[in-house]
Amino acid sequence: DLGSIKSVDSVCLYPIKVGDHERRVFPLRFKLEIAKKEDFSDAQEIGHYVTEDYILHNLILPEFKIPSQKIRYIRLTALKLIS
């Protein structure tokens, strides 16, 4: 939830750090959606990695560019995690 409707032209994802060694963790398979409505009835899928693993390169953060639009909600659904 972005708190209010915002004009957005890209969504960047950041891996989380876990453990004492600051291991970075990112889902291997996922879908990324944006919406203006809380119930996601107007959702648009902007990232679709459900059948192939997404490879996170060391220094490159994933950025999903979209035509500029007004949204409030972003949903990341992780389908497969690094084990």
Tab-separated table of C-alpha atoms in Angstrom:
chain	number	residue	atom	x	y	z
A	1	ASP	CA	0.000	0.000	0.000
A	2	LEU	CA	1.540	3.279	-1.115
A	3	GLY	CA	-0.757	5.154	1.286
A	4	SER	CA	-2.479	7.128	-1.455
A	5	ILE	CA	-2.768	7.104	-5.222
A	6	LYS	CA	0.615	7.887	-6.794
A	7	SER	CA	1.833	8.312	-10.347
A	8	VAL	CA	4.247	5.448	-11.013
A	9	ASP	CA	6.382	4.515	-14.021
A	10	SER	CA	8.423	1.685	-12.509
A	11	VAL	CA	8.531	-0.703	-9.563
A	12	CYS	CA	11.856	-1.759	-8.034
A	13	LEU	CA	12.214	-4.845	-5.872
A	14	TYR	CA	14.853	-5.293	-3.192
A	15	PRO	CA	16.016	-8.621	-1.764
A	16	ILE	CA	15.771	-9.075	1.971
A	17	LYS	CA	18.809	-9.714	4.128
A	18	VAL	CA	18.665	-12.707	6.456
A	19	GLY	CA	21.019	-14.069	9.063
A	20	ASP	CA	24.280	-12.792	10.442
A	21	HIS	CA	26.018	-13.007	7.064
A	22	GLU	CA	23.475	-10.702	5.424
A	23	ARG	CA	22.586	-13.300	2.814
A	24	ARG	CA	20.283	-11.690	0.279
A	25	VAL	CA	17.103	-13.619	-0.442
A	26	PHE	CA	14.769	-13.104	-3.379
A	27	PRO	CA	11.966	-15.338	-4.699
A	28	LEU	CA	12.860	-17.543	-7.646
A	29	ARG	CA	9.335	-17.550	-9.066
A	30	PHE	CA	6.789	-14.832	-8.550
A	31	LYS	CA	4.238	-12.526	-10.066
A	32	LEU	CA	4.100	-8.792	-9.519
A	33	GLU	CA	0.845	-6.853	-9.796
A	34	ILE	CA	-0.217	-3.223	-9.477
A	35	ALA	CA	-3.695	-1.841	-8.841
A	36	LYS	CA	-5.627	1.276	-8.002
A	37	LYS	CA	-8.298	-0.610	-6.034
A	38	GLU	CA	-7.620	-2.393	-2.746
A	39	ASP	CA	-9.379	-5.582	-3.876
A	40	PHE	CA	-7.122	-5.772	-6.974
A	41	SER	CA	-10.180	-6.038	-9.237
A	42	ASP	CA	-8.315	-3.717	-11.636
A	43	ALA	CA	-4.920	-5.439	-11.256
A	44	GLN	CA	-2.313	-5.426	-13.987
A	45	GLU	CA	0.456	-7.992	-13.952
A	46	ILE	CA	3.815	-6.313	-14.587
A	47	GLY	CA	6.146	-9.169	-13.643
A	48	HIS	CA	5.471	-12.776	-14.575
A	49	TYR	CA	8.043	-15.380	-13.541
A	50	VAL	CA	5.828	-18.328	-12.696
A	51	THR	CA	7.268	-21.022	-14.975
A	52	GLU	CA	10.955	-20.024	-15.026
A	53	ASP	CA	13.270	-18.950	-12.219
A	54	TYR	CA	14.136	-15.267	-12.004
A	55	ILE	CA	17.902	-14.859	-11.765
A	56	LEU	CA	18.914	-12.021	-9.447
A	57	HIS	CA	22.328	-10.732	-10.503
A	58	ASN	CA	24.613	-9.466	-7.719
A	59	LEU	CA	24.511	-5.726	-8.264
A	60	ILE	CA	21.442	-5.290	-10.456
A	61	LEU	CA	18.131	-4.751	-8.681
A	62	PRO	CA	15.032	-5.789	-10.594
A	63	GLU	CA	13.110	-2.840	-11.992
A	64	PHE	CA	9.809	-3.299	-13.775
A	65	LYS	CA	9.117	-0.333	-16.055
A	66	ILE	CA	5.532	0.497	-16.958
A	67	PRO	CA	3.797	3.315	-18.796
A	68	SER	CA	3.168	6.074	-16.246
A	69	GLN	CA	-0.099	5.477	-14.423
A	70	LYS	CA	-1.824	6.155	-11.140
A	71	ILE	CA	-1.812	3.269	-8.671
A	72	ARG	CA	-1.977	2.704	-4.942
A	73	TYR	CA	-1.260	-0.983	-4.416
A	74	ILE	CA	1.588	-3.337	-5.324
A	75	ARG	CA	1.374	-7.072	-4.711
A	76	LEU	CA	4.241	-9.560	-4.948
A	77	THR	CA	3.152	-13.199	-4.873
A	78	ALA	CA	6.108	-15.515	-4.249
A	79	LEU	CA	5.569	-18.951	-5.794
A	80	LYS	CA	9.007	-20.527	-5.214
A	81	LEU	CA	11.645	-19.477	-2.701
A	82	ILE	CA	15.335	-20.265	-2.521
A	83	SER	CA	15.743	-23.246	-0.198
